[in-house]
Amino acid sequence: GQNIDQPTEMTATEGAIVQINCTYQTSGFNGLFWYQQHAGEAPTFLSYNVLDGLEEKGRFSSFLSRSKGYSYLLLKELQMKDSASYLCAVRSPPEGDSWGKLQFGAGTQVVVTP
Amino acid sequence: GAVVSQHPSWVICKSGTSVKIECRSLDFQATTMFWYRQFPKQSLMLMATSNEGSKATYEQGVEKDKFLINHASLTLSTLTVTSAHPEDSSFYICSASYGVKNIQYFGAGTRLSVL
């Protein structure tokens, strides 16, 4: 079956580092995405991994291991504005003209405290 | 770049009426757009994939006669919720794929409340 798992909630202090893990079991794989979603707003794109390894983009980094079906999003130097839900999404292989659909995990609510 | 505009952002309607939601890619052409639905504190559920010039592909369990999707141009897709009922109240979000990696960029979402 298809499954994308991530923790429900994490709490961290301003200035600290938080690592959000995502494990997946899907019938196919065509990339893994991380999105940030503030309450009542649409998701915003953070990172994309299709090959194994670490992708770094400012304070945010994302890691992928395809053999383990595992990814993490690392948030450094946490700021209050980073309090949001972080969504892990796996893209399915292309079908016809489509690049593949995204299947989302339930999201991890990160709470940053002063 | 890769800006997706969605409107209206909020709509309240009476039960039995129809509501149209527009999704536009402002600075790129989108062959494929996607429509999602999100209930409070839950993740996004794909409703349908909208392809320019052809019929939309609906996910299992989504009624195509209730949720009409039209992708008339490379920059515009519309979702019409027909004969809306209170159980259709939800947050509807569209996205469009852009770039060599075909990353999905999302509109701001539409909150629909059916009375």
mmCIF file with all atom_site columns, C-alpha atoms in Angstrom:
data_model
loop_
_atom_site.group_PDB
_atom_site.id
_atom_site.type_symbol
_atom_site.label_atom_id
_atom_site.label_alt_id
_atom_site.label_comp_id
_atom_site.label_asym_id
_atom_site.label_entity_id
_atom_site.label_seq_id
_atom_site.pdbx_PDB_ins_code
_atom_site.Cartn_x
_atom_site.Cartn_y
_atom_site.Cartn_z
_atom_site.occupancy
_atom_site.B_iso_or_equiv
_atom_site.pdbx_formal_charge
_atom_site.auth_seq_id
_atom_site.auth_comp_id
_atom_site.auth_asym_id
_atom_site.auth_atom_id
_atom_site.pdbx_PDB_model_num
ATOM 1   C CA . GLY A 1 1   ? 0.000   0.000  0.000   1.00 0.00 ? 1   GLY A CA 1
ATOM 2   C CA . GLN A 1 2   ? 0.891   3.662  -0.143  1.00 0.00 ? 2   GLN A CA 1
ATOM 3   C CA . ASN A 1 3   ? 2.089   5.232  3.067   1.00 0.00 ? 3   ASN A CA 1
ATOM 4   C CA . ILE A 1 4   ? 3.870   8.427  4.006   1.00 0.00 ? 4   ILE A CA 1
ATOM 5   C CA . ASP A 1 5   ? 4.643   8.855  7.696   1.00 0.00 ? 5   ASP A CA 1
ATOM 6   C CA . GLN A 1 6   ? 5.887   11.877 9.590   1.00 0.00 ? 6   GLN A CA 1
ATOM 7   C CA . PRO A 1 7   ? 5.569   12.917 13.241  1.00 0.00 ? 7   PRO A CA 1
ATOM 8   C CA . THR A 1 8   ? 2.470   14.850 14.192  1.00 0.00 ? 8   THR A CA 1
ATOM 9   C CA . GLU A 1 9   ? 4.127   17.620 16.172  1.00 0.00 ? 9   GLU A CA 1
ATOM 10  C CA . MET A 1 10  ? 7.541   18.858 17.248  1.00 0.00 ? 10  MET A CA 1
ATOM 11  C CA . THR A 1 11  ? 8.477   21.692 19.592  1.00 0.00 ? 11  THR A CA 1
ATOM 12  C CA . ALA A 1 12  ? 11.784  23.532 19.568  1.00 0.00 ? 12  ALA A CA 1
ATOM 13  C CA . THR A 1 13  ? 13.297  26.721 20.913  1.00 0.00 ? 13  THR A CA 1
ATOM 14  C CA . GLU A 1 14  ? 14.079  29.803 18.874  1.00 0.00 ? 14  GLU A CA 1
ATOM 15  C CA . GLY A 1 15  ? 17.630  29.542 17.500  1.00 0.00 ? 15  GLY A CA 1
ATOM 16  C CA . ALA A 1 16  ? 17.721  25.761 17.774  1.00 0.00 ? 16  ALA A CA 1
ATOM 17  C CA . ILE A 1 17  ? 17.735  23.058 15.096  1.00 0.00 ? 17  ILE A CA 1
ATOM 18  C CA . VAL A 1 18  ? 14.866  20.695 14.336  1.00 0.00 ? 18  VAL A CA 1
ATOM 19  C CA . GLN A 1 19  ? 14.874  17.612 12.120  1.00 0.00 ? 19  GLN A CA 1
ATOM 20  C CA . ILE A 1 20  ? 11.600  16.360 10.674  1.00 0.00 ? 20  ILE A CA 1
ATOM 21  C CA . ASN A 1 21  ? 11.697  12.764 9.473   1.00 0.00 ? 21  ASN A CA 1
ATOM 22  C CA . CYS A 1 22  ? 9.569   11.290 6.714   1.00 0.00 ? 22  CYS A CA 1
ATOM 23  C CA . THR A 1 23  ? 9.373   7.630  5.742   1.00 0.00 ? 23  THR A CA 1
ATOM 24  C CA . TYR A 1 24  ? 7.501   6.432  2.712   1.00 0.00 ? 24  TYR A CA 1
ATOM 25  C CA . GLN A 1 25  ? 6.303   3.246  1.094   1.00 0.00 ? 25  GLN A CA 1
ATOM 26  C CA . THR A 1 26  ? 4.917   3.941  -2.356  1.00 0.00 ? 26  THR A CA 1
ATOM 27  C CA . SER A 1 27  ? 4.427   1.910  -5.503  1.00 0.00 ? 27  SER A CA 1
ATOM 28  C CA . GLY A 1 28  ? 6.723   4.216  -7.451  1.00 0.00 ? 28  GLY A CA 1
ATOM 29  C CA . PHE A 1 29  ? 9.014   7.182  -6.887  1.00 0.00 ? 29  PHE A CA 1
ATOM 30  C CA . ASN A 1 30  ? 9.690   10.279 -8.950  1.00 0.00 ? 30  ASN A CA 1
ATOM 31  C CA . GLY A 1 31  ? 10.933  12.733 -6.368  1.00 0.00 ? 31  GLY A CA 1
ATOM 32  C CA . LEU A 1 32  ? 10.268  13.871 -2.810  1.00 0.00 ? 32  LEU A CA 1
ATOM 33  C CA . PHE A 1 33  ? 9.141   17.368 -1.885  1.00 0.00 ? 33  PHE A CA 1
ATOM 34  C CA . TRP A 1 34  ? 8.907   19.395 1.293   1.00 0.00 ? 34  TRP A CA 1
ATOM 35  C CA . TYR A 1 35  ? 6.378   22.188 1.660   1.00 0.00 ? 35  TYR A CA 1
ATOM 36  C CA . GLN A 1 36  ? 5.676   24.664 4.464   1.00 0.00 ? 36  GLN A CA 1
ATOM 37  C CA . GLN A 1 37  ? 2.078   25.522 5.257   1.00 0.00 ? 37  GLN A CA 1
ATOM 38  C CA . HIS A 1 38  ? 0.959   28.205 7.692   1.00 0.00 ? 38  HIS A CA 1
ATOM 39  C CA . ALA A 1 39  ? -2.517  27.838 9.135   1.00 0.00 ? 39  ALA A CA 1
ATOM 40  C CA . GLY A 1 40  ? -5.214  28.768 6.626   1.00 0.00 ? 40  GLY A CA 1
ATOM 41  C CA . GLU A 1 41  ? -2.755  29.323 3.808   1.00 0.00 ? 41  GLU A CA 1
ATOM 42  C CA . ALA A 1 42  ? -1.599  27.314 0.818   1.00 0.00 ? 42  ALA A CA 1
ATOM 43  C CA . PRO A 1 43  ? 1.646   25.319 0.918   1.00 0.00 ? 43  PRO A CA 1
ATOM 44  C CA . THR A 1 44  ? 4.864   26.960 -0.212  1.00 0.00 ? 44  THR A CA 1
ATOM 45  C CA . PHE A 1 45  ? 7.643   24.952 -1.840  1.00 0.00 ? 45  PHE A CA 1
ATOM 46  C CA . LEU A 1 46  ? 10.789  24.389 0.257   1.00 0.00 ? 46  LEU A CA 1
ATOM 47  C CA . SER A 1 47  ? 12.861  21.633 -1.327  1.00 0.00 ? 47  SER A CA 1
ATOM 48  C CA . TYR A 1 48  ? 13.038  18.795 -3.819  1.00 0.00 ? 48  TYR A CA 1
ATOM 49  C CA . ASN A 1 49  ? 15.138  15.617 -3.798  1.00 0.00 ? 49  ASN A CA 1
ATOM 50  C CA . VAL A 1 50  ? 15.206  12.965 -6.477  1.00 0.00 ? 50  VAL A CA 1
ATOM 51  C CA . LEU A 1 51  ? 18.713  11.562 -5.944  1.00 0.00 ? 51  LEU A CA 1
ATOM 52  C CA . ASP A 1 52  ? 20.231  10.348 -2.680  1.00 0.00 ? 52  ASP A CA 1
ATOM 53  C CA . GLY A 1 53  ? 22.000  12.934 -0.588  1.00 0.00 ? 53  GLY A CA 1
ATOM 54  C CA . LEU A 1 54  ? 21.656  16.329 0.971   1.00 0.00 ? 54  LEU A CA 1
ATOM 55  C CA . GLU A 1 55  ? 20.254  19.462 -0.643  1.00 0.00 ? 55  GLU A CA 1
ATOM 56  C CA . GLU A 1 56  ? 21.012  22.677 1.209   1.00 0.00 ? 56  GLU A CA 1
ATOM 57  C CA . LYS A 1 57  ? 19.138  25.923 0.744   1.00 0.00 ? 57  LYS A CA 1
ATOM 58  C CA . GLY A 1 58  ? 19.885  28.562 3.331   1.00 0.00 ? 58  GLY A CA 1
ATOM 59  C CA . ARG A 1 59  ? 18.563  27.602 6.752   1.00 0.00 ? 59  ARG A CA 1
ATOM 60  C CA . PHE A 1 60  ? 16.726  24.613 5.298   1.00 0.00 ? 60  PHE A CA 1
ATOM 61  C CA . SER A 1 61  ? 18.277  21.315 4.170   1.00 0.00 ? 61  SER A CA 1
ATOM 62  C CA . SER A 1 62  ? 16.661  18.132 2.935   1.00 0.00 ? 62  SER A CA 1
ATOM 63  C CA . PHE A 1 63  ? 18.099  14.645 2.761   1.00 0.00 ? 63  PHE A CA 1
ATOM 64  C CA . LEU A 1 64  ? 16.964  11.595 0.825   1.00 0.00 ? 64  LEU A CA 1
ATOM 65  C CA . SER A 1 65  ? 17.782  7.892  0.955   1.00 0.00 ? 65  SER A CA 1
ATOM 66  C CA . ARG A 1 66  ? 15.775  6.060  -1.693  1.00 0.00 ? 66  ARG A CA 1
ATOM 67  C CA . SER A 1 67  ? 16.915  2.601  -0.579  1.00 0.00 ? 67  SER A CA 1
ATOM 68  C CA . LYS A 1 68  ? 15.578  3.269  2.918   1.00 0.00 ? 68  LYS A CA 1
ATOM 69  C CA . GLY A 1 69  ? 12.474  5.158  1.815   1.00 0.00 ? 69  GLY A CA 1
ATOM 70  C CA . TYR A 1 70  ? 13.543  7.976  4.103   1.00 0.00 ? 70  TYR A CA 1
ATOM 71  C CA . SER A 1 71  ? 13.911  11.729 4.015   1.00 0.00 ? 71  SER A CA 1
ATOM 72  C CA . TYR A 1 72  ? 14.390  14.481 6.534   1.00 0.00 ? 72  TYR A CA 1
ATOM 73  C CA . LEU A 1 73  ? 14.002  18.242 6.551   1.00 0.00 ? 73  LEU A CA 1
ATOM 74  C CA . LEU A 1 74  ? 16.467  20.122 8.731   1.00 0.00 ? 74  LEU A CA 1
ATOM 75  C CA . LEU A 1 75  ? 15.585  23.590 9.951   1.00 0.00 ? 75  LEU A CA 1
ATOM 76  C CA . LYS A 1 76  ? 18.469  25.551 11.446  1.00 0.00 ? 76  LYS A CA 1
ATOM 77  C CA . GLU A 1 77  ? 18.526  28.774 13.482  1.00 0.00 ? 77  GLU A CA 1
ATOM 78  C CA . LEU A 1 78  ? 14.823  28.494 14.120  1.00 0.00 ? 78  LEU A CA 1
ATOM 79  C CA . GLN A 1 79  ? 12.773  31.673 14.039  1.00 0.00 ? 79  GLN A CA 1
ATOM 80  C CA . MET A 1 80  ? 9.291   32.272 15.401  1.00 0.00 ? 80  MET A CA 1
ATOM 81  C CA . LYS A 1 81  ? 7.971   32.592 11.845  1.00 0.00 ? 81  LYS A CA 1
ATOM 82  C CA . ASP A 1 82  ? 9.033   28.979 11.207  1.00 0.00 ? 82  ASP A CA 1
ATOM 83  C CA . SER A 1 83  ? 6.083   27.812 13.321  1.00 0.00 ? 83  SER A CA 1
ATOM 84  C CA . ALA A 1 84  ? 4.003   26.025 10.692  1.00 0.00 ? 84  ALA A CA 1
ATOM 85  C CA . SER A 1 85  ? 3.051   22.619 9.338   1.00 0.00 ? 85  SER A CA 1
ATOM 86  C CA . TYR A 1 86  ? 5.686   20.903 7.202   1.00 0.00 ? 86  TYR A CA 1
ATOM 87  C CA . LEU A 1 87  ? 4.416   18.525 4.556   1.00 0.00 ? 87  LEU A CA 1
ATOM 88  C CA . CYS A 1 88  ? 6.378   15.665 3.019   1.00 0.00 ? 88  CYS A CA 1
ATOM 89  C CA . ALA A 1 89  ? 5.123   14.636 -0.433  1.00 0.00 ? 89  ALA A CA 1
ATOM 90  C CA . VAL A 1 90  ? 6.174   11.861 -2.805  1.00 0.00 ? 90  VAL A CA 1
ATOM 91  C CA . ARG A 1 91  ? 5.629   12.164 -6.543  1.00 0.00 ? 91  ARG A CA 1
ATOM 92  C CA . SER A 1 92  ? 4.532   9.096  -8.467  1.00 0.00 ? 92  SER A CA 1
ATOM 93  C CA . PRO A 1 93  ? 6.138   8.093  -11.769 1.00 0.00 ? 93  PRO A CA 1
ATOM 94  C CA . PRO A 1 94  ? 4.982   9.854  -14.955 1.00 0.00 ? 94  PRO A CA 1
ATOM 95  C CA . GLU A 1 95  ? 1.757   8.684  -16.609 1.00 0.00 ? 95  GLU A CA 1
ATOM 96  C CA . GLY A 1 96  ? 1.201   9.686  -20.196 1.00 0.00 ? 96  GLY A CA 1
ATOM 97  C CA . ASP A 1 97  ? 1.706   13.441 -20.453 1.00 0.00 ? 97  ASP A CA 1
ATOM 98  C CA . SER A 1 98  ? 1.605   13.906 -16.687 1.00 0.00 ? 98  SER A CA 1
ATOM 99  C CA . TRP A 1 99  ? 4.768   14.174 -14.604 1.00 0.00 ? 99  TRP A CA 1
ATOM 100 C CA . GLY A 1 100 ? 3.126   12.267 -11.796 1.00 0.00 ? 100 GLY A CA 1
ATOM 101 C CA . LYS A 1 101 ? 0.902   13.037 -8.839  1.00 0.00 ? 101 LYS A CA 1
ATOM 102 C CA . LEU A 1 102 ? 1.897   14.178 -5.377  1.00 0.00 ? 102 LEU A CA 1
ATOM 103 C CA . GLN A 1 103 ? 0.869   12.150 -2.370  1.00 0.00 ? 103 GLN A CA 1
ATOM 104 C CA . PHE A 1 104 ? 1.151   14.094 0.860   1.00 0.00 ? 104 PHE A CA 1
ATOM 105 C CA . GLY A 1 105 ? 1.902   12.997 4.385   1.00 0.00 ? 105 GLY A CA 1
ATOM 106 C CA . ALA A 1 106 ? -0.319  14.313 7.166   1.00 0.00 ? 106 ALA A CA 1
ATOM 107 C CA . GLY A 1 107 ? 2.141   17.065 8.024   1.00 0.00 ? 107 GLY A CA 1
ATOM 108 C CA . THR A 1 108 ? 4.310   17.852 11.060  1.00 0.00 ? 108 THR A CA 1
ATOM 109 C CA . GLN A 1 109 ? 3.285   20.847 13.140  1.00 0.00 ? 109 GLN A CA 1
ATOM 110 C CA . VAL A 1 110 ? 6.430   22.626 14.334  1.00 0.00 ? 110 VAL A CA 1
ATOM 111 C CA . VAL A 1 111 ? 6.013   24.933 17.291  1.00 0.00 ? 111 VAL A CA 1
ATOM 112 C CA . VAL A 1 112 ? 8.851   27.370 17.942  1.00 0.00 ? 112 VAL A CA 1
ATOM 113 C CA . THR A 1 113 ? 8.980   28.757 21.472  1.00 0.00 ? 113 THR A CA 1
ATOM 114 C CA . PRO A 1 114 ? 10.863  31.854 22.649  1.00 0.00 ? 114 PRO A CA 1
ATOM 115 C CA . GLY B 2 1   ? 8.484   33.517 -11.153 1.00 0.00 ? 1   GLY B CA 1
ATOM 116 C CA . ALA B 2 2   ? 6.027   30.596 -10.744 1.00 0.00 ? 2   ALA B CA 1
ATOM 117 C CA . VAL B 2 3   ? 3.163   32.584 -9.269  1.00 0.00 ? 3   VAL B CA 1
ATOM 118 C CA . VAL B 2 4   ? -0.245  30.926 -9.095  1.00 0.00 ? 4   VAL B CA 1
ATOM 119 C CA . SER B 2 5   ? -3.288  33.056 -8.428  1.00 0.00 ? 5   SER B CA 1
ATOM 120 C CA . GLN B 2 6   ? -6.521  31.608 -7.084  1.00 0.00 ? 6   GLN B CA 1
ATOM 121 C CA . HIS B 2 7   ? -9.791  33.363 -6.422  1.00 0.00 ? 7   HIS B CA 1
ATOM 122 C CA . PRO B 2 8   ? -12.009 33.900 -4.687  1.00 0.00 ? 8   PRO B CA 1
ATOM 123 C CA . SER B 2 9   ? -10.134 33.395 -1.434  1.00 0.00 ? 9   SER B CA 1
ATOM 124 C CA . TRP B 2 10  ? -13.356 33.008 0.537   1.00 0.00 ? 10  TRP B CA 1
ATOM 125 C CA . VAL B 2 11  ? -16.896 32.270 -0.535  1.00 0.00 ? 11  VAL B CA 1
ATOM 126 C CA . ILE B 2 12  ? -20.104 31.692 1.377   1.00 0.00 ? 12  ILE B CA 1
ATOM 127 C CA . CYS B 2 13  ? -23.063 30.316 -0.515  1.00 0.00 ? 13  CYS B CA 1
ATOM 128 C CA . LYS B 2 14  ? -26.475 28.817 0.052   1.00 0.00 ? 14  LYS B CA 1
ATOM 129 C CA . SER B 2 15  ? -27.054 25.104 -0.231  1.00 0.00 ? 15  SER B CA 1
ATOM 130 C CA . GLY B 2 16  ? -27.984 24.110 -3.782  1.00 0.00 ? 16  GLY B CA 1
ATOM 131 C CA . THR B 2 17  ? -26.084 26.866 -5.548  1.00 0.00 ? 17  THR B CA 1
ATOM 132 C CA . SER B 2 18  ? -22.958 26.451 -7.678  1.00 0.00 ? 18  SER B CA 1
ATOM 133 C CA . VAL B 2 19  ? -19.600 28.039 -7.006  1.00 0.00 ? 19  VAL B CA 1
ATOM 134 C CA . LYS B 2 20  ? -16.764 28.597 -9.484  1.00 0.00 ? 20  LYS B CA 1
ATOM 135 C CA . ILE B 2 21  ? -13.131 28.830 -8.388  1.00 0.00 ? 21  ILE B CA 1
ATOM 136 C CA . GLU B 2 22  ? -10.447 30.107 -10.757 1.00 0.00 ? 22  GLU B CA 1
ATOM 137 C CA . CYS B 2 23  ? -6.782  29.151 -10.828 1.00 0.00 ? 23  CYS B CA 1
ATOM 138 C CA . ARG B 2 24  ? -4.349  31.087 -12.976 1.00 0.00 ? 24  ARG B CA 1
ATOM 139 C CA . SER B 2 25  ? -0.636  30.733 -13.613 1.00 0.00 ? 25  SER B CA 1
ATOM 140 C CA . LEU B 2 26  ? 0.490   34.363 -13.860 1.00 0.00 ? 26  LEU B CA 1
ATOM 141 C CA . ASP B 2 27  ? 3.979   34.176 -15.308 1.00 0.00 ? 27  ASP B CA 1
ATOM 142 C CA . PHE B 2 28  ? 4.200   30.758 -16.924 1.00 0.00 ? 28  PHE B CA 1
ATOM 143 C CA . GLN B 2 29  ? 2.180   28.332 -18.984 1.00 0.00 ? 29  GLN B CA 1
ATOM 144 C CA . ALA B 2 30  ? 0.876   25.292 -17.177 1.00 0.00 ? 30  ALA B CA 1
ATOM 145 C CA . THR B 2 31  ? -0.026  22.263 -19.206 1.00 0.00 ? 31  THR B CA 1
ATOM 146 C CA . THR B 2 32  ? -1.130  20.517 -16.044 1.00 0.00 ? 32  THR B CA 1
ATOM 147 C CA . MET B 2 33  ? -2.894  21.916 -13.009 1.00 0.00 ? 33  MET B CA 1
ATOM 148 C CA . PHE B 2 34  ? -4.089  20.068 -9.940  1.00 0.00 ? 34  PHE B CA 1
ATOM 149 C CA . TRP B 2 35  ? -7.032  20.534 -7.603  1.00 0.00 ? 35  TRP B CA 1
ATOM 150 C CA . TYR B 2 36  ? -6.829  19.538 -3.937  1.00 0.00 ? 36  TYR B CA 1
ATOM 151 C CA . ARG B 2 37  ? -9.154  19.572 -0.990  1.00 0.00 ? 37  ARG B CA 1
ATOM 152 C CA . GLN B 2 38  ? -8.080  19.963 2.618   1.00 0.00 ? 38  GLN B CA 1
ATOM 153 C CA . PHE B 2 39  ? -10.146 19.457 5.757   1.00 0.00 ? 39  PHE B CA 1
ATOM 154 C CA . PRO B 2 40  ? -9.064  21.101 9.027   1.00 0.00 ? 40  PRO B CA 1
ATOM 155 C CA . LYS B 2 41  ? -5.854  19.635 10.453  1.00 0.00 ? 41  LYS B CA 1
ATOM 156 C CA . GLN B 2 42  ? -5.633  17.120 7.648   1.00 0.00 ? 42  GLN B CA 1
ATOM 157 C CA . SER B 2 43  ? -3.322  16.904 4.675   1.00 0.00 ? 43  SER B CA 1
ATOM 158 C CA . LEU B 2 44  ? -4.070  17.720 1.071   1.00 0.00 ? 44  LEU B CA 1
ATOM 159 C CA . MET B 2 45  ? -6.107  15.198 -0.878  1.00 0.00 ? 45  MET B CA 1
ATOM 160 C CA . LEU B 2 46  ? -5.826  15.280 -4.652  1.00 0.00 ? 46  LEU B CA 1
ATOM 161 C CA . MET B 2 47  ? -9.209  15.606 -6.320  1.00 0.00 ? 47  MET B CA 1
ATOM 162 C CA . ALA B 2 48  ? -8.266  15.761 -9.976  1.00 0.00 ? 48  ALA B CA 1
ATOM 163 C CA . THR B 2 49  ? -5.576  16.491 -12.501 1.00 0.00 ? 49  THR B CA 1
ATOM 164 C CA . SER B 2 50  ? -6.525  19.129 -15.030 1.00 0.00 ? 50  SER B CA 1
ATOM 165 C CA . ASN B 2 51  ? -4.970  18.924 -18.487 1.00 0.00 ? 51  ASN B CA 1
ATOM 166 C CA . GLU B 2 52  ? -5.189  21.771 -20.961 1.00 0.00 ? 52  GLU B CA 1
ATOM 167 C CA . GLY B 2 53  ? -7.477  20.945 -23.851 1.00 0.00 ? 53  GLY B CA 1
ATOM 168 C CA . SER B 2 54  ? -8.631  17.598 -22.528 1.00 0.00 ? 54  SER B CA 1
ATOM 169 C CA . LYS B 2 55  ? -10.843 16.123 -19.859 1.00 0.00 ? 55  LYS B CA 1
ATOM 170 C CA . ALA B 2 56  ? -9.709  16.155 -16.277 1.00 0.00 ? 56  ALA B CA 1
ATOM 171 C CA . THR B 2 57  ? -8.593  12.962 -14.577 1.00 0.00 ? 57  THR B CA 1
ATOM 172 C CA . TYR B 2 58  ? -10.457 12.453 -11.320 1.00 0.00 ? 58  TYR B CA 1
ATOM 173 C CA . GLU B 2 59  ? -9.246  10.534 -8.293  1.00 0.00 ? 59  GLU B CA 1
ATOM 174 C CA . GLN B 2 60  ? -11.232 7.594  -7.028  1.00 0.00 ? 60  GLN B CA 1
ATOM 175 C CA . GLY B 2 61  ? -14.264 8.674  -5.039  1.00 0.00 ? 61  GLY B CA 1
ATOM 176 C CA . VAL B 2 62  ? -14.444 12.190 -6.502  1.00 0.00 ? 62  VAL B CA 1
ATOM 177 C CA . GLU B 2 63  ? -17.699 12.844 -8.384  1.00 0.00 ? 63  GLU B CA 1
ATOM 178 C CA . LYS B 2 64  ? -16.870 14.389 -11.723 1.00 0.00 ? 64  LYS B CA 1
ATOM 179 C CA . ASP B 2 65  ? -20.422 15.636 -12.233 1.00 0.00 ? 65  ASP B CA 1
ATOM 180 C CA . LYS B 2 66  ? -20.298 17.478 -8.939  1.00 0.00 ? 66  LYS B CA 1
ATOM 181 C CA . PHE B 2 67  ? -16.819 18.943 -9.306  1.00 0.00 ? 67  PHE B CA 1
ATOM 182 C CA . LEU B 2 68  ? -16.598 20.234 -12.860 1.00 0.00 ? 68  LEU B CA 1
ATOM 183 C CA . ILE B 2 69  ? -13.109 21.099 -14.051 1.00 0.00 ? 69  ILE B CA 1
ATOM 184 C CA . ASN B 2 70  ? -12.300 23.096 -17.147 1.00 0.00 ? 70  ASN B CA 1
ATOM 185 C CA . HIS B 2 71  ? -8.788  23.860 -18.377 1.00 0.00 ? 71  HIS B CA 1
ATOM 186 C CA . ALA B 2 72  ? -9.533  26.139 -21.302 1.00 0.00 ? 72  ALA B CA 1
ATOM 187 C CA . SER B 2 73  ? -6.095  27.664 -21.710 1.00 0.00 ? 73  SER B CA 1
ATOM 188 C CA . LEU B 2 74  ? -2.502  27.133 -20.639 1.00 0.00 ? 74  LEU B CA 1
ATOM 189 C CA . THR B 2 75  ? -2.928  29.654 -17.837 1.00 0.00 ? 75  THR B CA 1
ATOM 190 C CA . LEU B 2 76  ? -6.426  29.023 -16.511 1.00 0.00 ? 76  LEU B CA 1
ATOM 191 C CA . SER B 2 77  ? -8.237  26.145 -14.868 1.00 0.00 ? 77  SER B CA 1
ATOM 192 C CA . THR B 2 78  ? -11.604 26.396 -13.133 1.00 0.00 ? 78  THR B CA 1
ATOM 193 C CA . LEU B 2 79  ? -13.315 24.191 -10.583 1.00 0.00 ? 79  LEU B CA 1
ATOM 194 C CA . THR B 2 80  ? -17.094 24.465 -10.287 1.00 0.00 ? 80  THR B CA 1
ATOM 195 C CA . VAL B 2 81  ? -18.768 22.920 -7.267  1.00 0.00 ? 81  VAL B CA 1
ATOM 196 C CA . THR B 2 82  ? -22.280 22.220 -8.495  1.00 0.00 ? 82  THR B CA 1
ATOM 197 C CA . SER B 2 83  ? -25.314 22.099 -6.203  1.00 0.00 ? 83  SER B CA 1
ATOM 198 C CA . ALA B 2 84  ? -23.137 22.682 -3.185  1.00 0.00 ? 84  ALA B CA 1
ATOM 199 C CA . HIS B 2 85  ? -24.126 21.197 0.178   1.00 0.00 ? 85  HIS B CA 1
ATOM 200 C CA . PRO B 2 86  ? -22.763 21.835 3.668   1.00 0.00 ? 86  PRO B CA 1
ATOM 201 C CA . GLU B 2 87  ? -20.547 18.738 3.459   1.00 0.00 ? 87  GLU B CA 1
ATOM 202 C CA . ASP B 2 88  ? -18.733 20.384 0.525   1.00 0.00 ? 88  ASP B CA 1
ATOM 203 C CA . SER B 2 89  ? -17.481 23.092 2.878   1.00 0.00 ? 89  SER B CA 1
ATOM 204 C CA . SER B 2 90  ? -13.706 22.842 2.785   1.00 0.00 ? 90  SER B CA 1
ATOM 205 C CA . PHE B 2 91  ? -10.456 24.491 1.738   1.00 0.00 ? 91  PHE B CA 1
ATOM 206 C CA . TYR B 2 92  ? -9.851  24.027 -1.994  1.00 0.00 ? 92  TYR B CA 1
ATOM 207 C CA . ILE B 2 93  ? -6.344  24.577 -3.360  1.00 0.00 ? 93  ILE B CA 1
ATOM 208 C CA . CYS B 2 94  ? -5.019  24.483 -6.896  1.00 0.00 ? 94  CYS B CA 1
ATOM 209 C CA . SER B 2 95  ? -1.457  24.036 -8.086  1.00 0.00 ? 95  SER B CA 1
ATOM 210 C CA . ALA B 2 96  ? 0.418   24.204 -11.356 1.00 0.00 ? 96  ALA B CA 1
ATOM 211 C CA . SER B 2 97  ? 3.625   22.474 -12.398 1.00 0.00 ? 97  SER B CA 1
ATOM 212 C CA . TYR B 2 98  ? 6.534   24.642 -13.491 1.00 0.00 ? 98  TYR B CA 1
ATOM 213 C CA . GLY B 2 99  ? 10.132  24.236 -14.605 1.00 0.00 ? 99  GLY B CA 1
ATOM 214 C CA . VAL B 2 100 ? 12.354  21.354 -15.645 1.00 0.00 ? 100 VAL B CA 1
ATOM 215 C CA . LYS B 2 101 ? 11.687  19.624 -12.334 1.00 0.00 ? 101 LYS B CA 1
ATOM 216 C CA . ASN B 2 102 ? 7.934   20.194 -12.658 1.00 0.00 ? 102 ASN B CA 1
ATOM 217 C CA . ILE B 2 103 ? 7.596   21.453 -9.127  1.00 0.00 ? 103 ILE B CA 1
ATOM 218 C CA . GLN B 2 104 ? 4.026   22.178 -8.091  1.00 0.00 ? 104 GLN B CA 1
ATOM 219 C CA . TYR B 2 105 ? 3.363   25.743 -6.984  1.00 0.00 ? 105 TYR B CA 1
ATOM 220 C CA . PHE B 2 106 ? 0.173   26.398 -5.110  1.00 0.00 ? 106 PHE B CA 1
ATOM 221 C CA . GLY B 2 107 ? -2.476  29.072 -5.220  1.00 0.00 ? 107 GLY B CA 1
ATOM 222 C CA . ALA B 2 108 ? -3.565  30.788 -2.013  1.00 0.00 ? 108 ALA B CA 1
ATOM 223 C CA . GLY B 2 109 ? -6.594  28.516 -1.650  1.00 0.00 ? 109 GLY B CA 1
ATOM 224 C CA . THR B 2 110 ? -10.347 29.093 -1.476  1.00 0.00 ? 110 THR B CA 1
ATOM 225 C CA . ARG B 2 111 ? -12.298 28.578 1.702   1.00 0.00 ? 111 ARG B CA 1
ATOM 226 C CA . LEU B 2 112 ? -15.825 27.484 0.818   1.00 0.00 ? 112 LEU B CA 1
ATOM 227 C CA . SER B 2 113 ? -18.612 27.633 3.375   1.00 0.00 ? 113 SER B CA 1
ATOM 228 C CA . VAL B 2 114 ? -21.991 26.258 2.330   1.00 0.00 ? 114 VAL B CA 1
ATOM 229 C CA . LEU B 2 115 ? -24.913 27.278 4.529   1.00 0.00 ? 115 LEU B CA 1
#
